[in-house]
PDB file of C-alpha atoms in Angstrom:
ATOM      1  CA  MET J   1     -34.698-152.265  40.008  1.00  0.00           C
ATOM      2  CA  TRP J   2     -37.141-154.043  37.963  1.00  0.00           C
ATOM      3  CA  THR J   3     -40.716-152.882  37.284  1.00  0.00           C
ATOM      4  CA  VAL J   4     -43.015-151.355  34.690  1.00  0.00           C
ATOM      5  CA  ASN J   5     -43.047-148.047  36.538  1.00  0.00           C
ATOM      6  CA  ALA J   6     -39.625-147.890  38.168  1.00  0.00           C
ATOM      7  CA  ASP J   7     -36.338-149.539  38.828  1.00  0.00           C
ATOM      8  CA  PHE J   8     -34.407-147.834  41.535  1.00  0.00           C
ATOM      9  CA  GLY J   9     -31.705-148.408  44.105  1.00  0.00           C
ATOM     10  CA  GLN J  10     -29.412-146.747  46.593  1.00  0.00           C
ATOM     11  CA  THR J  11     -26.522-144.647  45.298  1.00  0.00           C
ATOM     12  CA  ILE J  12     -23.938-146.447  47.429  1.00  0.00           C
ATOM     13  CA  PHE J  13     -22.368-149.196  45.355  1.00  0.00           C
ATOM     14  CA  ALA J  14     -20.786-152.356  46.792  1.00  0.00           C
ATOM     15  CA  LEU J  15     -18.211-154.480  44.993  1.00  0.00           C
ATOM     16  CA  VAL J  16     -19.263-157.995  44.056  1.00  0.00           C
ATOM     17  CA  ASN J  17     -17.140-160.863  45.363  1.00  0.00           C
ATOM     18  CA  PHE J  18     -16.736-162.804  42.157  1.00  0.00           C
ATOM     19  CA  PRO J  19     -15.688-166.413  42.909  1.00  0.00           C
ATOM     20  CA  GLN J  20     -12.185-167.547  42.011  1.00  0.00           C
ATOM     21  CA  ALA J  21     -13.654-170.383  39.991  1.00  0.00           C
ATOM     22  CA  ASP J  22     -15.023-167.743  37.658  1.00  0.00           C
ATOM     23  CA  ALA J  23     -11.589-167.460  36.049  1.00  0.00           C
ATOM     24  CA  LYS J  24     -12.091-170.927  34.589  1.00  0.00           C
ATOM     25  CA  LYS J  25     -15.473-170.103  33.107  1.00  0.00           C
ATOM     26  CA  PRO J  26     -15.492-170.682  29.341  1.00  0.00           C
ATOM     27  CA  LYS J  27     -15.783-167.563  27.262  1.00  0.00           C
ATOM     28  CA  ALA J  28     -19.078-167.043  25.506  1.00  0.00           C
ATOM     29  CA  ALA J  29     -18.877-167.164  21.753  1.00  0.00           C
ATOM     30  CA  LYS J  30     -19.179-163.701  20.247  1.00  0.00           C
ATOM     31  CA  LYS J  31     -22.693-163.418  18.919  1.00  0.00           C
ATOM     32  CA  THR J  32     -24.690-160.688  17.286  1.00  0.00           C
ATOM     33  CA  LEU J  33     -28.343-159.803  17.466  1.00  0.00           C
ATOM     34  CA  SER J  34     -30.476-158.996  14.467  1.00  0.00           C
ATOM     35  CA  GLU J  35     -31.315-155.353  13.850  1.00  0.00           C
ATOM     36  CA  THR J  36     -34.918-155.920  14.909  1.00  0.00           C
ATOM     37  CA  LEU J  37     -35.718-158.299  17.772  1.00  0.00           C
ATOM     38  CA  GLY J  38     -39.467-158.117  17.365  1.00  0.00           C
ATOM     39  CA  ARG J  39     -42.282-156.031  15.937  1.00  0.00           C
ATOM     40  CA  LEU J  40     -46.008-155.667  16.581  1.00  0.00           C
ATOM     41  CA  GLY J  41     -47.608-153.159  14.259  1.00  0.00           C
ATOM     42  CA  ALA J  42     -45.824-149.838  14.702  1.00  0.00           C
ATOM     43  CA  LEU J  43     -43.970-151.027  17.809  1.00  0.00           C
ATOM     44  CA  GLU J  44     -40.440-152.389  17.444  1.00  0.00           C
ATOM     45  CA  VAL J  45     -38.014-153.776  20.025  1.00  0.00           C
ATOM     46  CA  ARG J  46     -34.233-153.702  19.567  1.00  0.00           C
ATOM     47  CA  LEU J  47     -31.039-152.607  21.282  1.00  0.00           C
ATOM     48  CA  ALA J  48     -30.267-148.887  21.438  1.00  0.00           C
ATOM     49  CA  ARG J  49     -27.831-147.746  18.766  1.00  0.00           C
ATOM     50  CA  GLY J  50     -25.287-145.305  20.064  1.00  0.00           C
ATOM     51  CA  LYS J  51     -25.216-142.615  22.729  1.00  0.00           C
ATOM     52  CA  ARG J  52     -28.080-140.604  21.270  1.00  0.00           C
ATOM     53  CA  GLU J  53     -30.608-143.403  21.710  1.00  0.00           C
ATOM     54  CA  VAL J  54     -29.244-144.208  25.171  1.00  0.00           C
ATOM     55  CA  ARG J  55     -29.848-140.583  26.135  1.00  0.00           C
ATOM     56  CA  LYS J  56     -33.406-140.835  24.830  1.00  0.00           C
ATOM     57  CA  ALA J  57     -33.931-143.946  26.973  1.00  0.00           C
ATOM     58  CA  GLN J  58     -32.568-141.993  29.953  1.00  0.00           C
ATOM     59  CA  ARG J  59     -35.069-139.216  29.274  1.00  0.00           C
ATOM     60  CA  LEU J  60     -37.857-141.785  29.207  1.00  0.00           C
ATOM     61  CA  ARG J  61     -36.638-143.094  32.553  1.00  0.00           C
ATOM     62  CA  TYR J  62     -36.663-139.561  33.945  1.00  0.00           C
ATOM     63  CA  ASP J  63     -40.256-139.021  32.836  1.00  0.00           C
ATOM     64  CA  VAL J  64     -41.399-142.294  34.415  1.00  0.00           C
ATOM     65  CA  PHE J  65     -39.299-142.365  37.573  1.00  0.00           C
ATOM     66  CA  TYR J  66     -39.131-138.678  38.505  1.00  0.00           C
ATOM     67  CA  LYS J  67     -42.012-136.818  36.882  1.00  0.00           C
ATOM     68  CA  GLU J  68     -44.520-139.617  37.381  1.00  0.00           C
ATOM     69  CA  GLY J  69     -43.070-141.762  40.161  1.00  0.00           C
ATOM     70  CA  GLY J  70     -42.082-139.009  42.568  1.00  0.00           C
ATOM     71  CA  ALA J  71     -38.356-139.748  42.764  1.00  0.00           C
ATOM     72  CA  ILE J  72     -36.225-136.884  44.057  1.00  0.00           C
ATOM     73  CA  PRO J  73     -33.607-135.783  41.502  1.00  0.00           C
ATOM     74  CA  ASP J  74     -30.191-134.452  42.393  1.00  0.00           C
ATOM     75  CA  ALA J  75     -29.040-131.228  40.783  1.00  0.00           C
ATOM     76  CA  ARG J  76     -27.477-132.893  37.761  1.00  0.00           C
ATOM     77  CA  THR J  77     -30.502-135.090  37.086  1.00  0.00           C
ATOM     78  CA  ALA J  78     -32.863-132.130  37.389  1.00  0.00           C
ATOM     79  CA  PHE J  79     -30.724-130.097  34.985  1.00  0.00           C
ATOM     80  CA  THR J  80     -30.287-132.779  32.314  1.00  0.00           C
ATOM     81  CA  ARG J  81     -33.782-134.270  32.776  1.00  0.00           C
ATOM     82  CA  ARG J  82     -32.216-137.664  32.260  1.00  0.00           C
ATOM     83  CA  ASP J  83     -32.004-140.613  34.658  1.00  0.00           C
ATOM     84  CA  ALA J  84     -28.358-141.616  34.264  1.00  0.00           C
ATOM     85  CA  ASP J  85     -25.686-143.214  36.417  1.00  0.00           C
ATOM     86  CA  ARG J  86     -22.210-144.699  36.109  1.00  0.00           C
ATOM     87  CA  PHE J  87     -23.560-148.147  35.172  1.00  0.00           C
ATOM     88  CA  ASP J  88     -25.206-147.069  31.921  1.00  0.00           C
ATOM     89  CA  LYS J  89     -21.986-147.218  29.901  1.00  0.00           C
ATOM     90  CA  TYR J  90     -21.464-150.871  30.895  1.00  0.00           C
ATOM     91  CA  CYS J  91     -24.953-151.933  29.851  1.00  0.00           C
ATOM     92  CA  ASP J  92     -26.906-152.752  26.745  1.00  0.00           C
ATOM     93  CA  HIS J  93     -30.185-150.842  26.507  1.00  0.00           C
ATOM     94  CA  LEU J  94     -33.229-152.673  25.177  1.00  0.00           C
ATOM     95  CA  ILE J  95     -35.787-150.221  23.799  1.00  0.00           C
ATOM     96  CA  VAL J  96     -39.295-150.283  22.355  1.00  0.00           C
ATOM     97  CA  ILE J  97     -39.939-147.696  19.639  1.00  0.00           C
ATOM     98  CA  ASP J  98     -43.315-146.477  18.431  1.00  0.00           C
ATOM     99  CA  HIS J  99     -42.771-145.690  14.755  1.00  0.00           C
ATOM    100  CA  ALA J 100     -46.237-144.133  14.473  1.00  0.00           C
ATOM    101  CA  ALA J 101     -45.847-141.649  17.319  1.00  0.00           C
ATOM    102  CA  GLN J 102     -46.901-138.124  16.476  1.00  0.00           C
ATOM    103  CA  THR J 103     -45.732-134.728  17.639  1.00  0.00           C
ATOM    104  CA  ARG J 104     -48.210-132.152  18.955  1.00  0.00           C
ATOM    105  CA  ARG J 105     -48.521-130.862  15.409  1.00  0.00           C
ATOM    106  CA  GLY J 106     -49.393-134.281  14.047  1.00  0.00           C
ATOM    107  CA  LYS J 107     -46.040-135.048  12.429  1.00  0.00           C
ATOM    108  CA  ILE J 108     -44.898-138.679  12.568  1.00  0.00           C
ATOM    109  CA  ARG J 109     -41.782-138.918  14.721  1.00  0.00           C
ATOM    110  CA  PRO J 110     -40.710-142.292  16.172  1.00  0.00           C
ATOM    111  CA  LYS J 111     -40.069-142.248  19.901  1.00  0.00           C
ATOM    112  CA  ILE J 112     -38.847-144.605  22.600  1.00  0.00           C
ATOM    113  CA  VAL J 113     -41.743-145.729  24.791  1.00  0.00           C
ATOM    114  CA  GLY J 114     -40.214-148.596  26.776  1.00  0.00           C
ATOM    115  CA  ALA J 115     -36.786-149.641  28.005  1.00  0.00           C
ATOM    116  CA  TYR J 116     -34.789-152.256  29.922  1.00  0.00           C
ATOM    117  CA  ARG J 117     -31.180-151.950  31.049  1.00  0.00           C
ATOM    118  CA  LEU J 118     -29.169-155.164  30.711  1.00  0.00           C
ATOM    119  CA  MET J 119     -25.829-155.821  32.405  1.00  0.00           C
ATOM    120  CA  ARG J 120     -24.003-159.113  31.934  1.00  0.00           C
ATOM    121  CA  ASP J 121     -21.627-160.445  34.569  1.00  0.00           C
ATOM    122  CA  ASP J 122     -18.577-159.810  32.381  1.00  0.00           C
ATOM    123  CA  MET J 123     -19.532-156.142  32.186  1.00  0.00           C
ATOM    124  CA  ALA J 124     -20.345-156.020  35.907  1.00  0.00           C
ATOM    125  CA  LYS J 125     -16.710-156.927  36.572  1.00  0.00           C
ATOM    126  CA  LYS J 126     -15.627-153.853  34.633  1.00  0.00           C
ATOM    127  CA  ALA J 127     -18.200-151.724  36.455  1.00  0.00           C
ATOM    128  CA  GLY J 128     -17.038-152.885  39.895  1.00  0.00           C
ATOM    129  CA  GLY J 129     -20.176-154.874  40.629  1.00  0.00           C
ATOM    130  CA  PHE J 130     -23.869-155.142  39.861  1.00  0.00           C
ATOM    131  CA  TYR J 131     -26.214-152.215  40.424  1.00  0.00           C
ATOM    132  CA  SER J 132     -28.511-154.266  42.679  1.00  0.00           C
ATOM    133  CA  GLU J 133     -25.665-154.919  45.126  1.00  0.00           C
ATOM    134  CA  SER J 134     -26.369-151.566  46.703  1.00  0.00           C
ATOM    135  CA  GLU J 135     -29.388-153.252  48.285  1.00  0.00           C
ATOM    136  CA  TYR J 136     -28.835-157.021  48.151  1.00  0.00           C
ATOM    137  CA  ASP J 137     -25.982-159.387  48.948  1.00  0.00           C
ATOM    138  CA  VAL J 138     -25.564-160.980  45.529  1.00  0.00           C
ATOM    139  CA  GLY J 139     -22.060-162.392  46.093  1.00  0.00           C
ATOM    140  CA  PRO J 140     -23.123-165.700  47.731  1.00  0.00           C
ATOM    141  CA  LEU J 141     -25.495-166.467  44.847  1.00  0.00           C
ATOM    142  CA  LEU J 142     -22.689-165.961  42.318  1.00  0.00           C
ATOM    143  CA  ALA J 143     -20.349-168.131  44.381  1.00  0.00           C
ATOM    144  CA  ARG J 144     -22.895-170.968  44.527  1.00  0.00           C
ATOM    145  CA  HIS J 145     -23.285-170.851  40.750  1.00  0.00           C
ATOM    146  CA  ALA J 146     -19.720-170.242  39.635  1.00  0.00           C
ATOM    147  CA  GLY J 147     -19.460-170.809  35.891  1.00  0.00           C
ATOM    148  CA  LYS J 148     -23.053-169.807  35.139  1.00  0.00           C
ATOM    149  CA  ARG J 149     -23.640-166.650  33.168  1.00  0.00           C
ATOM    150  CA  ALA J 150     -25.719-163.981  34.887  1.00  0.00           C
ATOM    151  CA  LEU J 151     -27.693-161.038  33.550  1.00  0.00           C
ATOM    152  CA  GLU J 152     -28.956-158.196  35.707  1.00  0.00           C
ATOM    153  CA  LEU J 153     -32.180-156.553  34.562  1.00  0.00           C
ATOM    154  CA  GLY J 154     -32.756-152.988  35.603  1.00  0.00           C
ATOM    155  CA  ARG J 155     -34.285-149.600  34.905  1.00  0.00           C
ATOM    156  CA  SER J 156     -37.377-151.173  33.398  1.00  0.00           C
ATOM    157  CA  CYS J 157     -39.971-148.601  32.409  1.00  0.00           C
ATOM    158  CA  VAL J 158     -42.826-148.045  29.977  1.00  0.00           C
ATOM    159  CA  LEU J 159     -44.520-144.770  29.129  1.00  0.00           C
ATOM    160  CA  ALA J 160     -48.006-144.653  30.673  1.00  0.00           C
ATOM    161  CA  PRO J 161     -50.113-144.830  27.457  1.00  0.00           C
ATOM    162  CA  TYR J 162     -48.157-147.912  26.367  1.00  0.00           C
ATOM    163  CA  ARG J 163     -48.464-150.040  29.504  1.00  0.00           C
ATOM    164  CA  GLY J 164     -50.300-152.867  27.878  1.00  0.00           C
ATOM    165  CA  LYS J 165     -49.767-156.420  26.751  1.00  0.00           C
ATOM    166  CA  ARG J 166     -48.153-155.525  23.421  1.00  0.00           C
ATOM    167  CA  THR J 167     -45.300-153.469  24.861  1.00  0.00           C
ATOM    168  CA  ILE J 168     -44.541-155.960  27.628  1.00  0.00           C
ATOM    169  CA  GLU J 169     -44.617-158.810  25.105  1.00  0.00           C
ATOM    170  CA  LEU J 170     -42.132-157.002  22.887  1.00  0.00           C
ATOM    171  CA  LEU J 171     -39.794-156.325  25.798  1.00  0.00           C
ATOM    172  CA  TRP J 172     -39.834-160.008  26.648  1.00  0.00           C
ATOM    173  CA  ARG J 173     -39.219-161.040  23.052  1.00  0.00           C
ATOM    174  CA  GLY J 174     -36.197-158.770  22.930  1.00  0.00           C
ATOM    175  CA  LEU J 175     -34.974-159.872  26.338  1.00  0.00           C
ATOM    176  CA  LEU J 176     -35.138-163.583  25.535  1.00  0.00           C
ATOM    177  CA  ALA J 177     -33.401-163.011  22.204  1.00  0.00           C
ATOM    178  CA  TYR J 178     -30.612-161.362  24.192  1.00  0.00           C
ATOM    179  CA  VAL J 179     -30.548-164.282  26.647  1.00  0.00           C
ATOM    180  CA  ARG J 180     -30.158-166.734  23.776  1.00  0.00           C
ATOM    181  CA  ALA J 181     -27.438-164.703  22.080  1.00  0.00           C
ATOM    182  CA  HIS J 182     -25.314-164.525  25.233  1.00  0.00           C
ATOM    183  CA  ASP J 183     -26.063-167.991  26.686  1.00  0.00           C
ATOM    184  CA  ILE J 184     -27.429-166.489  29.894  1.00  0.00           C
ATOM    185  CA  ASP J 185     -28.187-168.956  32.715  1.00  0.00           C
ATOM    186  CA  VAL J 186     -29.889-166.703  35.244  1.00  0.00           C
ATOM    187  CA  MET J 187     -31.560-163.306  35.255  1.00  0.00           C
ATOM    188  CA  PHE J 188     -31.998-161.222  38.367  1.00  0.00           C
ATOM    189  CA  GLY J 189     -32.685-157.709  39.562  1.00  0.00           C
ATOM    190  CA  CYS J 190     -34.817-155.599  41.863  1.00  0.00           C
ATOM    191  CA  ALA J 191     -38.534-155.072  41.308  1.00  0.00           C
ATOM    192  CA  SER J 192     -40.157-151.996  42.783  1.00  0.00           C
ATOM    193  CA  LEU J 193     -43.483-151.439  44.476  1.00  0.00           C
ATOM    194  CA  HIS J 194     -44.508-147.795  44.316  1.00  0.00           C
ATOM    195  CA  GLY J 195     -44.300-146.011  47.647  1.00  0.00           C
ATOM    196  CA  ALA J 196     -41.703-146.054  50.409  1.00  0.00           C
ATOM    197  CA  ASN J 197     -44.002-147.367  53.160  1.00  0.00           C
ATOM    198  CA  PRO J 198     -43.637-151.184  53.374  1.00  0.00           C
ATOM    199  CA  LEU J 199     -46.764-151.460  55.540  1.00  0.00           C
ATOM    200  CA  ALA J 200     -48.805-150.226  52.583  1.00  0.00           C
ATOM    201  CA  HIS J 201     -47.536-153.284  50.699  1.00  0.00           C
ATOM    202  CA  ALA J 202     -48.066-155.782  53.518  1.00  0.00           C
ATOM    203  CA  GLN J 203     -50.274-158.091  51.470  1.00  0.00           C
ATOM    204  CA  ALA J 204     -48.089-157.977  48.358  1.00  0.00           C
ATOM    205  CA  LEU J 205     -44.871-158.569  50.290  1.00  0.00           C
ATOM    206  CA  SER J 206     -46.445-161.330  52.366  1.00  0.00           C
ATOM    207  CA  TYR J 207     -47.773-163.008  49.232  1.00  0.00           C
ATOM    208  CA  LEU J 208     -44.332-163.046  47.591  1.00  0.00           C
ATOM    209  CA  ALA J 209     -42.710-164.336  50.790  1.00  0.00           C
ATOM    210  CA  HIS J 210     -45.240-167.118  51.373  1.00  0.00           C
ATOM    211  CA  TYR J 211     -46.045-168.189  47.822  1.00  0.00           C
ATOM    212  CA  ALA J 212     -42.973-167.382  45.731  1.00  0.00           C
ATOM    213  CA  PRO J 213     -39.776-167.561  47.806  1.00  0.00           C
ATOM    214  CA  ALA J 214     -36.592-168.503  45.985  1.00  0.00           C
ATOM    215  CA  GLU J 215     -35.130-171.903  46.780  1.00  0.00           C
ATOM    216  CA  GLU J 216     -32.083-171.778  49.012  1.00  0.00           C
ATOM    217  CA  THR J 217     -29.666-172.281  46.130  1.00  0.00           C
ATOM    218  CA  TRP J 218     -31.010-169.161  44.391  1.00  0.00           C
ATOM    219  CA  ARG J 219     -31.877-167.065  47.437  1.00  0.00           C
ATOM    220  CA  VAL J 220     -30.480-163.587  47.941  1.00  0.00           C
ATOM    221  CA  SER J 221     -30.969-161.547  51.103  1.00  0.00           C
ATOM    222  CA  ALA J 222     -31.253-157.825  51.559  1.00  0.00           C
ATOM    223  CA  ARG J 223     -28.263-156.183  53.205  1.00  0.00           C
ATOM    224  CA  ASP J 224     -28.579-156.315  56.979  1.00  0.00           C
ATOM    225  CA  GLU J 225     -28.769-152.549  57.423  1.00  0.00           C
ATOM    226  CA  LEU J 226     -31.551-152.274  54.798  1.00  0.00           C
ATOM    227  CA  HIS J 227     -33.503-155.490  55.469  1.00  0.00           C
ATOM    228  CA  THR J 228     -37.278-155.144  55.976  1.00  0.00           C
ATOM    229  CA  PRO J 229     -39.146-158.409  56.745  1.00  0.00           C
ATOM    230  CA  MET J 230     -41.581-159.407  54.005  1.00  0.00           C
ATOM    231  CA  ARG J 231     -43.750-161.849  55.969  1.00  0.00           C
ATOM    232  CA  MET J 232     -45.780-159.136  57.607  1.00  0.00           C
ATOM    233  CA  LEU J 233     -48.972-161.174  57.553  1.00  0.00           C
ATOM    234  CA  ALA J 234     -49.531-164.831  58.339  1.00  0.00           C
ATOM    235  CA  ARG J 235     -50.374-167.039  55.383  1.00  0.00           C
ATOM    236  CA  ASP J 236     -54.024-167.332  56.480  1.00  0.00           C
ATOM    237  CA  ALA J 237     -54.390-163.613  57.244  1.00  0.00           C
ATOM    238  CA  PHE J 238     -54.952-162.414  53.679  1.00  0.00           C
ATOM    239  CA  ASP J 239     -56.622-163.446  50.443  1.00  0.00           C
ATOM    240  CA  PRO J 240     -53.802-164.660  48.147  1.00  0.00           C
ATOM    241  CA  ARG J 241     -55.838-164.059  45.012  1.00  0.00           C
ATOM    242  CA  LYS J 242     -56.500-160.421  45.886  1.00  0.00           C
ATOM    243  CA  ALA J 243     -52.885-159.951  46.926  1.00  0.00           C
ATOM    244  CA  ARG J 244     -51.653-161.323  43.607  1.00  0.00           C
ATOM    245  CA  ASP J 245     -54.112-159.218  41.639  1.00  0.00           C
ATOM    246  CA  ALA J 246     -52.748-156.111  43.351  1.00  0.00           C
ATOM    247  CA  LEU J 247     -49.210-156.724  42.084  1.00  0.00           C
ATOM    248  CA  SER J 248     -47.903-154.754  39.117  1.00  0.00           C
ATOM    249  CA  PRO J 249     -48.462-156.336  35.684  1.00  0.00           C
ATOM    250  CA  LEU J 250     -44.733-156.892  35.267  1.00  0.00           C
ATOM    251  CA  ILE J 251     -44.282-158.684  38.600  1.00  0.00           C
ATOM    252  CA  LYS J 252     -47.292-160.850  37.793  1.00  0.00           C
ATOM    253  CA  GLY J 253     -45.663-161.592  34.452  1.00  0.00           C
ATOM    254  CA  TYR J 254     -42.461-162.626  36.189  1.00  0.00           C
ATOM    255  CA  LEU J 255     -44.442-164.949  38.439  1.00  0.00           C
ATOM    256  CA  ARG J 256     -46.060-166.601  35.435  1.00  0.00           C
ATOM    257  CA  LEU J 257     -42.619-167.165  33.939  1.00  0.00           C
ATOM    258  CA  GLY J 258     -41.483-168.862  37.136  1.00  0.00           C
ATOM    259  CA  ALA J 259     -39.610-166.051  38.901  1.00  0.00           C
ATOM    260  CA  ARG J 260     -38.931-166.314  42.620  1.00  0.00           C
ATOM    261  CA  PHE J 261     -38.156-163.684  45.214  1.00  0.00           C
ATOM    262  CA  GLY J 262     -35.395-163.087  47.721  1.00  0.00           C
ATOM    263  CA  ASP J 263     -35.430-162.522  51.472  1.00  0.00           C
ATOM    264  CA  GLY J 264     -36.250-159.037  52.648  1.00  0.00           C
ATOM    265  CA  ALA J 265     -37.579-155.851  51.091  1.00  0.00           C
ATOM    266  CA  VAL J 266     -35.599-152.612  50.876  1.00  0.00           C
ATOM    267  CA  VAL J 267     -37.068-149.122  51.214  1.00  0.00           C
ATOM    268  CA  ASP J 268     -35.646-146.580  48.793  1.00  0.00           C
ATOM    269  CA  ARG J 269     -36.875-143.190  49.960  1.00  0.00           C
ATOM    270  CA  LYS J 270     -35.039-141.269  47.266  1.00  0.00           C
ATOM    271  CA  PHE J 271     -36.990-143.074  44.573  1.00  0.00           C
ATOM    272  CA  ASN J 272     -40.171-143.537  46.618  1.00  0.00           C
ATOM    273  CA  THR J 273     -40.207-147.322  46.235  1.00  0.00           C
ATOM    274  CA  THR J 274     -40.165-150.554  48.193  1.00  0.00           C
ATOM    275  CA  ASP J 275     -37.887-153.026  46.425  1.00  0.00           C
ATOM    276  CA  VAL J 276     -37.774-156.823  46.263  1.00  0.00           C
ATOM    277  CA  PHE J 277     -35.178-159.100  44.687  1.00  0.00           C
ATOM    278  CA  VAL J 278     -36.263-161.224  41.733  1.00  0.00           C
ATOM    279  CA  VAL J 279     -34.350-164.225  40.376  1.00  0.00           C
ATOM    280  CA  MET J 280     -35.165-166.272  37.248  1.00  0.00           C
ATOM    281  CA  PRO J 281     -32.999-169.279  36.340  1.00  0.00           C
ATOM    282  CA  VAL J 282     -33.464-169.593  32.589  1.00  0.00           C
ATOM    283  CA  ALA J 283     -33.682-173.393  32.736  1.00  0.00           C
ATOM    284  CA  GLU J 284     -36.714-173.093  35.011  1.00  0.00           C
ATOM    285  CA  ILE J 285     -38.725-170.692  32.853  1.00  0.00           C
ATOM    286  CA  ASP J 286     -41.919-172.331  31.690  1.00  0.00           C
ATOM    287  CA  ALA J 287     -41.257-173.803  28.235  1.00  0.00           C
ATOM    288  CA  ARG J 288     -44.628-172.551  27.008  1.00  0.00           C
ATOM    289  CA  TYR J 289     -43.528-168.966  27.488  1.00  0.00           C
ATOM    290  CA  LEU J 290     -40.117-169.545  25.952  1.00  0.00           C
ATOM    291  CA  GLU J 291     -41.823-170.946  22.864  1.00  0.00           C
ATOM    292  CA  PHE J 292     -44.360-168.124  22.764  1.00  0.00           C
ATOM    293  CA  PHE J 293     -41.690-165.435  23.010  1.00  0.00           C
ATOM    294  CA  GLY J 294     -39.563-166.906  20.269  1.00  0.00           C
ATOM    295  CA  GLY J 295     -38.199-170.315  21.138  1.00  0.00           C
ATOM    296  CA  ALA J 296     -36.133-171.846  23.922  1.00  0.00           C
ATOM    297  CA  PRO J 297     -32.666-170.431  24.467  1.00  0.00           C
ATOM    298  CA  HIS J 298     -29.732-172.396  23.114  1.00  0.00           C
ATOM    299  CA  ARG J 299     -28.179-174.460  25.873  1.00  0.00           C
ATOM    300  CA  ARG J 300     -24.466-175.073  25.701  1.00  0.00           C
ATOM    301  CA  ALA J 301     -23.008-178.426  26.676  1.00  0.00           C
ATOM    302  CA  ALA J 302     -22.171-178.844  30.367  1.00  0.00           C
TER     303      ALA J 302
END
């Protein structure tokens, strides 16, 4: 899932049907990212270094998703106080660190305050599929765009005191640096609305369905057994401005970048969320934002 507060999904994982044409896809050149991907004052964004920092990111996710968001932990999650699953080892973990954070006794001790989980399509093959496939039928999208490189965004979270423009900006700077380094063509994932009652999100879901649907070539539908219609209200039955204002800051940010949304919402009762599918072809991201966040990604020759 994909949101400032949560990024959740079902625990039943489906295998992706990678197209046969994928075998002919050119290999990406091996590239490295600089130690620091961005810095604003005491806040720094970079990839997690080693298992210890990944575990710290998992503890952050636990605090946001379970302690704050009301997700229901299983026994292992409750014991470890970490949000972890089998996909973590196949992912890169983008983190924001506050180097001026203080302990209760006033001692400076840097801590992770924001995180994104990034899984490329080559790693999804090793994992047996993308995380979001537990809720959405991603296979047809991959088949339509055989040869394009995909990146799934997930487990996005920011500690409550840091949910402001600076942290989100740093996450995007780091994310787009990663996109450039790996020649990513499309980003996708699941964004979460807090609460497992879709009717409570009728305006938000209707707004996304009426005003920001993905074009057919990029559209992904919720799995039949999980599909909840998003067009709950007619286009003239709600105020689009108020509906947009009610969206989370991150989803509004995605909309500004040019993101579009799939067909159908999915209720995740375990994590107390209502999920929607977000897709962002990199070539369609507004050039102004690409420049602001550090320059347009390198585009390889067709």
